[in-house]
JSON list of C-alpha atoms and ligand atoms in Angstrom, two decimals:
[
{"chain": "A", "resi": 686, "resn": "UNK", "atom": "CA", "xyz": [10.23, -26.22, -71.52]},
{"chain": "A", "resi": 687, "resn": "UNK", "atom": "CA", "xyz": [11.80, -27.36, -74.72]},
{"chain": "A", "resi": 688, "resn": "UNK", "atom": "CA", "xyz": [15.30, -25.92, -75.15]},
{"chain": "A", "resi": 689, "resn": "UNK", "atom": "CA", "xyz": [16.42, -26.43, -78.75]},
{"chain": "A", "resi": 690, "resn": "UNK", "atom": "CA", "xyz": [18.59, -23.72, -79.80]},
{"chain": "A", "resi": 691, "resn": "UNK", "atom": "CA", "xyz": [17.98, -22.10, -83.09]},
{"chain": "A", "resi": 692, "resn": "UNK", "atom": "CA", "xyz": [20.06, -23.82, -85.82]},
{"chain": "A", "resi": 693, "resn": "UNK", "atom": "CA", "xyz": [21.93, -20.98, -87.68]},
{"chain": "A", "resi": 694, "resn": "UNK", "atom": "CA", "xyz": [22.28, -23.01, -90.85]},
{"chain": "A", "resi": 695, "resn": "UNK", "atom": "CA", "xyz": [18.69, -23.36, -90.98]},
{"chain": "A", "resi": 696, "resn": "UNK", "atom": "CA", "xyz": [16.95, -21.21, -93.72]},
{"chain": "A", "resi": 697, "resn": "UNK", "atom": "CA", "xyz": [14.05, -19.37, -92.52]},
{"chain": "A", "resi": 698, "resn": "UNK", "atom": "CA", "xyz": [11.67, -18.76, -95.53]},
{"chain": "A", "resi": 699, "resn": "UNK", "atom": "CA", "xyz": [9.35, -15.76, -94.47]},
{"chain": "A", "resi": 700, "resn": "UNK", "atom": "CA", "xyz": [6.70, -14.91, -94.35]},
{"chain": "A", "resi": 701, "resn": "UNK", "atom": "CA", "xyz": [5.17, -17.89, -92.61]},
{"chain": "A", "resi": 702, "resn": "UNK", "atom": "CA", "xyz": [1.37, -17.99, -92.44]},
{"chain": "A", "resi": 703, "resn": "UNK", "atom": "CA", "xyz": [-0.20, -19.72, -89.43]},
{"chain": "A", "resi": 704, "resn": "UNK", "atom": "CA", "xyz": [-3.80, -20.56, -90.05]},
{"chain": "A", "resi": 705, "resn": "UNK", "atom": "CA", "xyz": [-5.15, -21.64, -86.54]},
{"chain": "A", "resi": 706, "resn": "UNK", "atom": "CA", "xyz": [-8.62, -20.47, -84.96]},
{"chain": "A", "resi": 707, "resn": "UNK", "atom": "CA", "xyz": [-7.59, -21.66, -81.36]},
{"chain": "A", "resi": 708, "resn": "UNK", "atom": "CA", "xyz": [-5.83, -18.92, -79.46]},
{"chain": "A", "resi": 709, "resn": "UNK", "atom": "CA", "xyz": [-3.89, -21.24, -77.44]},
{"chain": "A", "resi": 710, "resn": "UNK", "atom": "CA", "xyz": [-2.50, -23.44, -80.42]},
{"chain": "A", "resi": 711, "resn": "UNK", "atom": "CA", "xyz": [-1.78, -20.16, -82.15]},
{"chain": "A", "resi": 712, "resn": "UNK", "atom": "CA", "xyz": [0.27, -18.85, -79.37]},
{"chain": "A", "resi": 713, "resn": "UNK", "atom": "CA", "xyz": [2.10, -22.09, -78.99]},
{"chain": "A", "resi": 714, "resn": "UNK", "atom": "CA", "xyz": [2.99, -22.12, -82.63]},
{"chain": "A", "resi": 715, "resn": "UNK", "atom": "CA", "xyz": [3.99, -18.44, -82.38]},
{"chain": "A", "resi": 716, "resn": "UNK", "atom": "CA", "xyz": [6.35, -19.38, -79.65]},
{"chain": "A", "resi": 717, "resn": "UNK", "atom": "CA", "xyz": [7.89, -22.32, -81.28]},
{"chain": "A", "resi": 718, "resn": "UNK", "atom": "CA", "xyz": [8.54, -20.36, -84.48]},
{"chain": "A", "resi": 719, "resn": "UNK", "atom": "CA", "xyz": [10.14, -17.70, -82.59]},
{"chain": "A", "resi": 720, "resn": "UNK", "atom": "CA", "xyz": [12.37, -20.54, -80.88]},
{"chain": "A", "resi": 721, "resn": "UNK", "atom": "CA", "xyz": [13.24, -21.53, -84.37]},
{"chain": "A", "resi": 722, "resn": "UNK", "atom": "CA", "xyz": [14.44, -18.15, -85.13]},
{"chain": "A", "resi": 723, "resn": "UNK", "atom": "CA", "xyz": [11.69, -16.37, -86.73]},
{"chain": "A", "resi": 724, "resn": "UNK", "atom": "CA", "xyz": [11.20, -12.73, -85.68]},
{"chain": "A", "resi": 725, "resn": "UNK", "atom": "CA", "xyz": [7.60, -11.44, -85.10]},
{"chain": "A", "resi": 726, "resn": "UNK", "atom": "CA", "xyz": [7.34, -9.66, -88.25]},
{"chain": "A", "resi": 727, "resn": "UNK", "atom": "CA", "xyz": [7.75, -12.74, -90.32]},
{"chain": "A", "resi": 728, "resn": "UNK", "atom": "CA", "xyz": [4.70, -14.26, -89.09]},
{"chain": "A", "resi": 729, "resn": "UNK", "atom": "CA", "xyz": [1.28, -14.00, -90.41]},
{"chain": "A", "resi": 730, "resn": "UNK", "atom": "CA", "xyz": [-1.59, -15.36, -88.56]},
{"chain": "A", "resi": 731, "resn": "UNK", "atom": "CA", "xyz": [-5.34, -16.13, -89.79]},
{"chain": "A", "resi": 732, "resn": "UNK", "atom": "CA", "xyz": [-7.99, -17.66, -87.70]},
{"chain": "A", "resi": 733, "resn": "UNK", "atom": "CA", "xyz": [-10.28, -18.67, -90.74]},
{"chain": "A", "resi": 734, "resn": "UNK", "atom": "CA", "xyz": [-10.20, -19.60, -94.29]},
{"chain": "A", "resi": 735, "resn": "UNK", "atom": "CA", "xyz": [-11.49, -16.08, -95.34]},
{"chain": "A", "resi": 736, "resn": "UNK", "atom": "CA", "xyz": [-8.62, -14.38, -93.34]},
{"chain": "A", "resi": 737, "resn": "UNK", "atom": "CA", "xyz": [-6.05, -16.64, -94.72]},
{"chain": "A", "resi": 738, "resn": "UNK", "atom": "CA", "xyz": [-7.23, -15.90, -98.25]},
{"chain": "A", "resi": 739, "resn": "UNK", "atom": "CA", "xyz": [-7.13, -12.09, -97.48]},
{"chain": "A", "resi": 740, "resn": "UNK", "atom": "CA", "xyz": [-3.48, -12.45, -96.22]},
{"chain": "A", "resi": 741, "resn": "UNK", "atom": "CA", "xyz": [-2.46, -14.22, -99.38]},
{"chain": "A", "resi": 742, "resn": "UNK", "atom": "CA", "xyz": [-4.25, -11.74, -101.59]},
{"chain": "A", "resi": 743, "resn": "UNK", "atom": "CA", "xyz": [-1.72, -9.13, -100.15]},
{"chain": "A", "resi": 744, "resn": "UNK", "atom": "CA", "xyz": [1.55, -11.21, -100.70]},
{"chain": "A", "resi": 745, "resn": "UNK", "atom": "CA", "xyz": [2.44, -14.96, -101.20]},
{"chain": "A", "resi": 746, "resn": "UNK", "atom": "CA", "xyz": [3.96, -16.82, -98.14]},
{"chain": "A", "resi": 747, "resn": "UNK", "atom": "CA", "xyz": [7.01, -18.87, -97.97]},
{"chain": "A", "resi": 748, "resn": "UNK", "atom": "CA", "xyz": [5.67, -21.48, -95.59]},
{"chain": "A", "resi": 749, "resn": "UNK", "atom": "CA", "xyz": [2.43, -22.41, -94.21]},
{"chain": "A", "resi": 750, "resn": "UNK", "atom": "CA", "xyz": [1.12, -24.11, -91.06]},
{"chain": "A", "resi": 751, "resn": "UNK", "atom": "CA", "xyz": [-2.49, -25.06, -91.61]},
{"chain": "A", "resi": 752, "resn": "UNK", "atom": "CA", "xyz": [-5.24, -26.35, -89.22]},
{"chain": "A", "resi": 753, "resn": "UNK", "atom": "CA", "xyz": [-7.94, -28.22, -90.77]},
{"chain": "A", "resi": 754, "resn": "UNK", "atom": "CA", "xyz": [-11.06, -27.57, -88.50]},
{"chain": "A", "resi": 755, "resn": "UNK", "atom": "CA", "xyz": [-11.56, -23.79, -89.24]},
{"chain": "A", "resi": 756, "resn": "UNK", "atom": "CA", "xyz": [-14.78, -22.01, -88.43]},
{"chain": "A", "resi": 757, "resn": "UNK", "atom": "CA", "xyz": [-15.54, -21.17, -92.02]},
{"chain": "A", "resi": 758, "resn": "UNK", "atom": "CA", "xyz": [-14.54, -24.49, -93.63]},
{"chain": "A", "resi": 759, "resn": "UNK", "atom": "CA", "xyz": [-11.82, -27.11, -94.01]},
{"chain": "A", "resi": 760, "resn": "UNK", "atom": "CA", "xyz": [-8.22, -26.20, -94.21]},
{"chain": "A", "resi": 761, "resn": "UNK", "atom": "CA", "xyz": [-7.75, -28.79, -97.06]},
{"chain": "A", "resi": 762, "resn": "UNK", "atom": "CA", "xyz": [-9.48, -26.18, -99.38]},
{"chain": "A", "resi": 763, "resn": "UNK", "atom": "CA", "xyz": [-6.76, -23.57, -98.50]},
{"chain": "A", "resi": 764, "resn": "UNK", "atom": "CA", "xyz": [-4.18, -26.23, -98.93]},
{"chain": "A", "resi": 765, "resn": "UNK", "atom": "CA", "xyz": [-5.18, -27.07, -102.38]},
{"chain": "A", "resi": 766, "resn": "UNK", "atom": "CA", "xyz": [-5.16, -23.32, -103.29]},
{"chain": "A", "resi": 767, "resn": "UNK", "atom": "CA", "xyz": [-1.83, -22.68, -101.63]},
{"chain": "A", "resi": 768, "resn": "UNK", "atom": "CA", "xyz": [-0.47, -25.81, -103.63]},
{"chain": "A", "resi": 769, "resn": "UNK", "atom": "CA", "xyz": [-1.96, -24.65, -106.96]},
{"chain": "A", "resi": 770, "resn": "UNK", "atom": "CA", "xyz": [-0.24, -21.31, -106.50]},
{"chain": "A", "resi": 771, "resn": "UNK", "atom": "CA", "xyz": [3.10, -22.70, -105.47]},
{"chain": "A", "resi": 772, "resn": "UNK", "atom": "CA", "xyz": [4.18, -26.34, -106.13]},
{"chain": "A", "resi": 773, "resn": "UNK", "atom": "CA", "xyz": [7.20, -25.97, -103.99]},
{"chain": "A", "resi": 774, "resn": "UNK", "atom": "CA", "xyz": [5.66, -24.29, -100.89]},
{"chain": "A", "resi": 775, "resn": "UNK", "atom": "CA", "xyz": [6.16, -26.18, -97.56]},
{"chain": "A", "resi": 776, "resn": "UNK", "atom": "CA", "xyz": [2.53, -26.77, -95.93]},
{"chain": "A", "resi": 777, "resn": "UNK", "atom": "CA", "xyz": [2.45, -28.50, -92.69]},
{"chain": "A", "resi": 778, "resn": "UNK", "atom": "CA", "xyz": [-0.77, -29.47, -91.37]},
{"chain": "A", "resi": 779, "resn": "UNK", "atom": "CA", "xyz": [-1.19, -29.35, -87.63]},
{"chain": "A", "resi": 780, "resn": "UNK", "atom": "CA", "xyz": [-4.42, -30.81, -86.78]},
{"chain": "A", "resi": 781, "resn": "UNK", "atom": "CA", "xyz": [-6.35, -32.61, -84.11]},
{"chain": "A", "resi": 782, "resn": "UNK", "atom": "CA", "xyz": [-7.92, -34.75, -86.63]},
{"chain": "A", "resi": 783, "resn": "UNK", "atom": "CA", "xyz": [-6.46, -38.32, -87.01]},
{"chain": "A", "resi": 784, "resn": "UNK", "atom": "CA", "xyz": [-9.06, -39.87, -89.32]},
{"chain": "A", "resi": 785, "resn": "UNK", "atom": "CA", "xyz": [-7.83, -41.52, -92.51]},
{"chain": "A", "resi": 786, "resn": "UNK", "atom": "CA", "xyz": [-10.06, -39.37, -94.57]},
{"chain": "A", "resi": 787, "resn": "UNK", "atom": "CA", "xyz": [-8.61, -36.15, -93.23]},
{"chain": "A", "resi": 788, "resn": "UNK", "atom": "CA", "xyz": [-5.17, -37.27, -93.37]},
{"chain": "A", "resi": 789, "resn": "UNK", "atom": "CA", "xyz": [-5.37, -38.75, -96.95]},
{"chain": "A", "resi": 790, "resn": "UNK", "atom": "CA", "xyz": [-7.32, -35.71, -98.20]},
{"chain": "A", "resi": 791, "resn": "UNK", "atom": "CA", "xyz": [-4.85, -33.26, -96.69]},
{"chain": "A", "resi": 792, "resn": "UNK", "atom": "CA", "xyz": [-1.79, -35.01, -98.24]},
{"chain": "A", "resi": 793, "resn": "UNK", "atom": "CA", "xyz": [-3.66, -35.45, -101.79]},
{"chain": "A", "resi": 794, "resn": "UNK", "atom": "CA", "xyz": [-4.42, -31.66, -101.64]},
{"chain": "A", "resi": 795, "resn": "UNK", "atom": "CA", "xyz": [-0.75, -31.01, -101.47]},
{"chain": "A", "resi": 796, "resn": "UNK", "atom": "CA", "xyz": [0.13, -30.95, -97.64]},
{"chain": "A", "resi": 797, "resn": "UNK", "atom": "CA", "xyz": [4.03, -31.42, -97.31]},
{"chain": "A", "resi": 798, "resn": "UNK", "atom": "CA", "xyz": [3.39, -32.91, -93.62]},
{"chain": "A", "resi": 799, "resn": "UNK", "atom": "CA", "xyz": [1.05, -33.88, -91.16]},
{"chain": "A", "resi": 800, "resn": "UNK", "atom": "CA", "xyz": [1.32, -33.48, -87.37]},
{"chain": "A", "resi": 801, "resn": "UNK", "atom": "CA", "xyz": [-1.22, -34.00, -84.63]},
{"chain": "A", "resi": 802, "resn": "UNK", "atom": "CA", "xyz": [-1.80, -31.30, -82.28]},
{"chain": "A", "resi": 803, "resn": "UNK", "atom": "CA", "xyz": [-1.33, -33.59, -79.21]},
{"chain": "A", "resi": 804, "resn": "UNK", "atom": "CA", "xyz": [2.38, -33.99, -79.92]},
{"chain": "A", "resi": 805, "resn": "UNK", "atom": "CA", "xyz": [4.78, -32.05, -77.46]},
{"chain": "A", "resi": 806, "resn": "UNK", "atom": "CA", "xyz": [6.76, -28.94, -78.08]},
{"chain": "A", "resi": 807, "resn": "UNK", "atom": "CA", "xyz": [9.84, -30.91, -79.27]},
{"chain": "A", "resi": 808, "resn": "UNK", "atom": "CA", "xyz": [8.11, -32.85, -81.65]},
{"chain": "A", "resi": 809, "resn": "UNK", "atom": "CA", "xyz": [6.43, -29.85, -83.44]},
{"chain": "A", "resi": 810, "resn": "UNK", "atom": "CA", "xyz": [9.90, -28.10, -83.44]},
{"chain": "A", "resi": 811, "resn": "UNK", "atom": "CA", "xyz": [11.39, -31.31, -85.18]},
{"chain": "A", "resi": 812, "resn": "UNK", "atom": "CA", "xyz": [8.64, -31.37, -87.68]},
{"chain": "A", "resi": 813, "resn": "UNK", "atom": "CA", "xyz": [8.99, -27.68, -88.43]},
{"chain": "A", "resi": 814, "resn": "UNK", "atom": "CA", "xyz": [12.75, -28.20, -88.98]},
{"chain": "A", "resi": 815, "resn": "UNK", "atom": "CA", "xyz": [12.21, -31.14, -91.34]},
{"chain": "A", "resi": 816, "resn": "UNK", "atom": "CA", "xyz": [9.89, -28.95, -93.42]},
{"chain": "A", "resi": 817, "resn": "UNK", "atom": "CA", "xyz": [12.27, -26.09, -93.46]},
{"chain": "A", "resi": 818, "resn": "UNK", "atom": "CA", "xyz": [14.98, -28.61, -94.67]},
{"chain": "A", "resi": 819, "resn": "UNK", "atom": "CA", "xyz": [12.53, -29.78, -97.48]},
{"chain": "A", "resi": 820, "resn": "UNK", "atom": "CA", "xyz": [11.37, -32.83, -95.88]},
{"chain": "A", "resi": 821, "resn": "UNK", "atom": "CA", "xyz": [7.79, -34.19, -95.47]},
{"chain": "A", "resi": 822, "resn": "UNK", "atom": "CA", "xyz": [7.35, -34.99, -91.76]},
{"chain": "A", "resi": 823, "resn": "UNK", "atom": "CA", "xyz": [4.43, -37.21, -91.11]},
{"chain": "A", "resi": 824, "resn": "UNK", "atom": "CA", "xyz": [3.15, -37.91, -87.33]},
{"chain": "A", "resi": 825, "resn": "UNK", "atom": "CA", "xyz": [4.25, -41.52, -86.60]},
{"chain": "A", "resi": 826, "resn": "UNK", "atom": "CA", "xyz": [0.48, -42.26, -86.00]},
{"chain": "A", "resi": 827, "resn": "UNK", "atom": "CA", "xyz": [-0.40, -40.82, -89.43]},
{"chain": "A", "resi": 828, "resn": "UNK", "atom": "CA", "xyz": [2.23, -42.82, -91.04]},
{"chain": "A", "resi": 829, "resn": "UNK", "atom": "CA", "xyz": [0.90, -46.07, -89.60]},
{"chain": "A", "resi": 830, "resn": "UNK", "atom": "CA", "xyz": [-2.38, -45.10, -91.25]},
{"chain": "A", "resi": 831, "resn": "UNK", "atom": "CA", "xyz": [-1.04, -44.44, -94.48]},
{"chain": "A", "resi": 832, "resn": "UNK", "atom": "CA", "xyz": [1.04, -47.70, -94.38]},
{"chain": "A", "resi": 833, "resn": "UNK", "atom": "CA", "xyz": [-2.06, -49.71, -93.44]},
{"chain": "A", "resi": 834, "resn": "UNK", "atom": "CA", "xyz": [-3.86, -47.97, -96.26]},
{"chain": "A", "resi": 835, "resn": "UNK", "atom": "CA", "xyz": [-1.12, -48.90, -98.73]},
{"chain": "A", "resi": 836, "resn": "UNK", "atom": "CA", "xyz": [-0.99, -52.54, -97.64]},
{"chain": "A", "resi": 837, "resn": "UNK", "atom": "CA", "xyz": [-2.65, -55.07, -99.94]},
{"chain": "A", "resi": 838, "resn": "UNK", "atom": "CA", "xyz": [-6.18, -55.98, -98.79]},
{"chain": "A", "resi": 839, "resn": "UNK", "atom": "CA", "xyz": [-6.24, -59.22, -96.86]},
{"chain": "A", "resi": 840, "resn": "UNK", "atom": "CA", "xyz": [-6.23, -62.25, -99.04]},
{"chain": "A", "resi": 841, "resn": "UNK", "atom": "CA", "xyz": [-9.39, -63.53, -100.15]},
{"chain": "A", "resi": 842, "resn": "UNK", "atom": "CA", "xyz": [-10.47, -66.97, -98.56]},
{"chain": "A", "resi": 843, "resn": "UNK", "atom": "CA", "xyz": [-8.90, -69.67, -100.57]},
{"chain": "A", "resi": 844, "resn": "UNK", "atom": "CA", "xyz": [-11.25, -70.80, -103.10]},
{"chain": "A", "resi": 845, "resn": "UNK", "atom": "CA", "xyz": [-10.99, -73.94, -104.77]},
{"chain": "A", "resi": 846, "resn": "UNK", "atom": "CA", "xyz": [-8.98, -73.85, -108.07]},
{"chain": "A", "resi": 847, "resn": "UNK", "atom": "CA", "xyz": [-11.00, -73.14, -111.03]},
{"chain": "A", "resi": 848, "resn": "UNK", "atom": "CA", "xyz": [-11.70, -76.79, -111.66]},
{"chain": "A", "resi": 849, "resn": "UNK", "atom": "CA", "xyz": [-9.97, -78.19, -114.61]},
{"chain": "A", "resi": 850, "resn": "UNK", "atom": "CA", "xyz": [-12.10, -80.71, -115.98]},
{"chain": "A", "resi": 851, "resn": "UNK", "atom": "CA", "xyz": [-10.91, -84.27, -116.41]},
{"chain": "A", "resi": 852, "resn": "UNK", "atom": "CA", "xyz": [-10.82, -85.90, -119.69]},
{"chain": "A", "resi": 853, "resn": "UNK", "atom": "CA", "xyz": [-13.18, -88.82, -120.28]},
{"chain": "A", "resi": 854, "resn": "UNK", "atom": "CA", "xyz": [-10.17, -91.19, -119.91]},
{"chain": "A", "resi": 855, "resn": "UNK", "atom": "CA", "xyz": [-8.88, -89.53, -116.73]},
{"chain": "A", "resi": 856, "resn": "UNK", "atom": "CA", "xyz": [-12.58, -89.63, -115.38]},
{"chain": "A", "resi": 857, "resn": "UNK", "atom": "CA", "xyz": [-12.56, -93.44, -115.98]},
{"chain": "A", "resi": 858, "resn": "UNK", "atom": "CA", "xyz": [-9.28, -93.78, -114.46]},
{"chain": "A", "resi": 859, "resn": "UNK", "atom": "CA", "xyz": [-10.27, -91.93, -111.26]},
{"chain": "A", "resi": 860, "resn": "UNK", "atom": "CA", "xyz": [-13.42, -94.07, -110.70]},
{"chain": "A", "resi": 861, "resn": "UNK", "atom": "CA", "xyz": [-11.22, -97.00, -110.92]},
{"chain": "A", "resi": 862, "resn": "UNK", "atom": "CA", "xyz": [-8.74, -95.59, -108.41]},
{"chain": "A", "resi": 863, "resn": "UNK", "atom": "CA", "xyz": [-11.69, -94.85, -106.19]},
{"chain": "A", "resi": 864, "resn": "UNK", "atom": "CA", "xyz": [-12.88, -98.48, -106.38]},
{"chain": "A", "resi": 865, "resn": "UNK", "atom": "CA", "xyz": [-9.33, -99.48, -105.02]},
{"chain": "A", "resi": 866, "resn": "UNK", "atom": "CA", "xyz": [-7.74, -100.89, -108.14]},
{"chain": "A", "resi": 867, "resn": "UNK", "atom": "CA", "xyz": [-3.81, -100.35, -108.41]},
{"chain": "A", "resi": 868, "resn": "UNK", "atom": "CA", "xyz": [-2.22, -99.01, -111.59]},
{"chain": "A", "resi": 869, "resn": "UNK", "atom": "CA", "xyz": [-1.48, -102.36, -112.90]},
{"chain": "A", "resi": 870, "resn": "UNK", "atom": "CA", "xyz": [-5.06, -103.59, -112.60]},
{"chain": "A", "resi": 871, "resn": "UNK", "atom": "CA", "xyz": [-6.32, -100.25, -114.16]},
{"chain": "A", "resi": 872, "resn": "UNK", "atom": "CA", "xyz": [-3.86, -100.76, -117.07]},
{"chain": "A", "resi": 873, "resn": "UNK", "atom": "CA", "xyz": [-5.03, -104.28, -117.61]},
{"chain": "A", "resi": 874, "resn": "UNK", "atom": "CA", "xyz": [-8.70, -103.38, -117.34]},
{"chain": "A", "resi": 875, "resn": "UNK", "atom": "CA", "xyz": [-8.26, -100.55, -119.90]},
{"chain": "A", "resi": 876, "resn": "UNK", "atom": "CA", "xyz": [-5.94, -102.31, -122.04]},
{"chain": "A", "resi": 877, "resn": "UNK", "atom": "CA", "xyz": [-3.25, -99.48, -121.54]},
{"chain": "A", "resi": 878, "resn": "UNK", "atom": "CA", "xyz": [0.27, -99.59, -120.47]},
{"chain": "A", "resi": 879, "resn": "UNK", "atom": "CA", "xyz": [1.07, -99.21, -116.71]},
{"chain": "A", "resi": 880, "resn": "UNK", "atom": "CA", "xyz": [3.12, -96.11, -117.76]},
{"chain": "A", "resi": 881, "resn": "UNK", "atom": "CA", "xyz": [0.13, -94.55, -119.62]},
{"chain": "A", "resi": 882, "resn": "UNK", "atom": "CA", "xyz": [-1.86, -95.03, -116.49]},
{"chain": "A", "resi": 883, "resn": "UNK", "atom": "CA", "xyz": [0.61, -93.39, -114.34]},
{"chain": "A", "resi": 884, "resn": "UNK", "atom": "CA", "xyz": [0.78, -90.49, -116.60]},
{"chain": "A", "resi": 885, "resn": "UNK", "atom": "CA", "xyz": [-2.95, -90.18, -116.69]},
{"chain": "A", "resi": 886, "resn": "UNK", "atom": "CA", "xyz": [-2.90, -90.22, -112.85]},
{"chain": "A", "resi": 887, "resn": "UNK", "atom": "CA", "xyz": [-0.18, -87.48, -112.58]},
{"chain": "A", "resi": 888, "resn": "UNK", "atom": "CA", "xyz": [-2.46, -85.40, -114.84]},
{"chain": "A", "resi": 889, "resn": "UNK", "atom": "CA", "xyz": [-5.39, -86.13, -112.55]},
{"chain": "A", "resi": 890, "resn": "UNK", "atom": "CA", "xyz": [-3.48, -84.96, -109.45]},
{"chain": "A", "resi": 891, "resn": "UNK", "atom": "CA", "xyz": [-2.40, -81.89, -111.19]},
{"chain": "A", "resi": 892, "resn": "UNK", "atom": "CA", "xyz": [-5.97, -80.74, -112.28]},
{"chain": "A", "resi": 893, "resn": "UNK", "atom": "CA", "xyz": [-7.29, -81.49, -108.82]},
{"chain": "A", "resi": 894, "resn": "UNK", "atom": "CA", "xyz": [-4.48, -79.90, -107.11]},
{"chain": "A", "resi": 895, "resn": "UNK", "atom": "CA", "xyz": [-3.76, -82.86, -104.97]},
{"chain": "A", "resi": 896, "resn": "UNK", "atom": "CA", "xyz": [-0.52, -84.89, -103.95]},
{"chain": "A", "resi": 897, "resn": "UNK", "atom": "CA", "xyz": [-1.95, -88.45, -103.39]},
{"chain": "A", "resi": 898, "resn": "UNK", "atom": "CA", "xyz": [-4.36, -91.18, -104.40]},
{"chain": "A", "resi": 899, "resn": "UNK", "atom": "CA", "xyz": [-6.64, -90.58, -101.38]},
{"chain": "A", "resi": 900, "resn": "UNK", "atom": "CA", "xyz": [-6.75, -87.06, -101.81]},
{"chain": "A", "resi": 901, "resn": "UNK", "atom": "CA", "xyz": [-7.62, -87.39, -105.32]},
{"chain": "A", "resi": 902, "resn": "UNK", "atom": "CA", "xyz": [-10.48, -89.49, -104.53]},
{"chain": "A", "resi": 903, "resn": "UNK", "atom": "CA", "xyz": [-11.50, -87.14, -101.86]},
{"chain": "A", "resi": 904, "resn": "UNK", "atom": "CA", "xyz": [-11.22, -84.06, -103.94]},
{"chain": "A", "resi": 905, "resn": "UNK", "atom": "CA", "xyz": [-13.24, -85.81, -106.91]},
{"chain": "A", "resi": 906, "resn": "UNK", "atom": "CA", "xyz": [-15.82, -86.94, -104.38]},
{"chain": "A", "resi": 907, "resn": "UNK", "atom": "CA", "xyz": [-16.32, -83.40, -103.17]},
{"chain": "A", "resi": 908, "resn": "UNK", "atom": "CA", "xyz": [-16.50, -82.02, -106.59]},
{"chain": "A", "resi": 909, "resn": "UNK", "atom": "CA", "xyz": [-19.18, -84.51, -107.52]},
{"chain": "A", "resi": 910, "resn": "UNK", "atom": "CA", "xyz": [-16.96, -86.15, -110.08]},
{"chain": "A", "resi": 911, "resn": "UNK", "atom": "CA", "xyz": [-17.54, -89.71, -108.86]},
{"chain": "A", "resi": 912, "resn": "UNK", "atom": "CA", "xyz": [-21.35, -89.32, -108.53]},
{"chain": "B", "resi": 1216, "resn": "LIG", "atom": "CA1", "xyz": [-9.33, -25.52, -85.35]}
]
């Protein structure tokens, strides 16, 4: 038995609408709301969307606990209606559904919080208190799902950089590098200064995204540049 005393400072907006079709869950929520300090006449119960809409037609509510799997439809529809009618209303989903679709749809429709039914009384009480304080309690399991949803998709497999083409001169130099010639020999053969050759080789490395001569040759071969 959970024994949290009512918190005197806690404002208890009323009435509270509890939309839940399972008698046991409904009785449990009723008990927990009493435990928070709610008198019986501050609680309204509905076992279906139609019943909830009937209740809301009579008078607006100040807090709503909404189940999703209802006999005549999905509680998400009701959440959207409640949210449209009152942008500041606390709407806590207490559902057995833990699929990403259900969770995200409920939150998008305007739910303030989402708790799984499997949580114990203490956790439900903490979530209720959080809603009453203006918080948005999210079940830790649900939070994990949401975080996973927000994470960037796994990186694409590394693809070779969009091959910058080598200039004809660079191509010529790379072929000589592949033949095993040193910079001085290449410079002599092409009638260029050694520094110019070094500069060309740097550009070749950058374009092929390689750090060394051997790698440059390998990269050039795998790109078909030396065929
Ligand atoms: Ca249900």
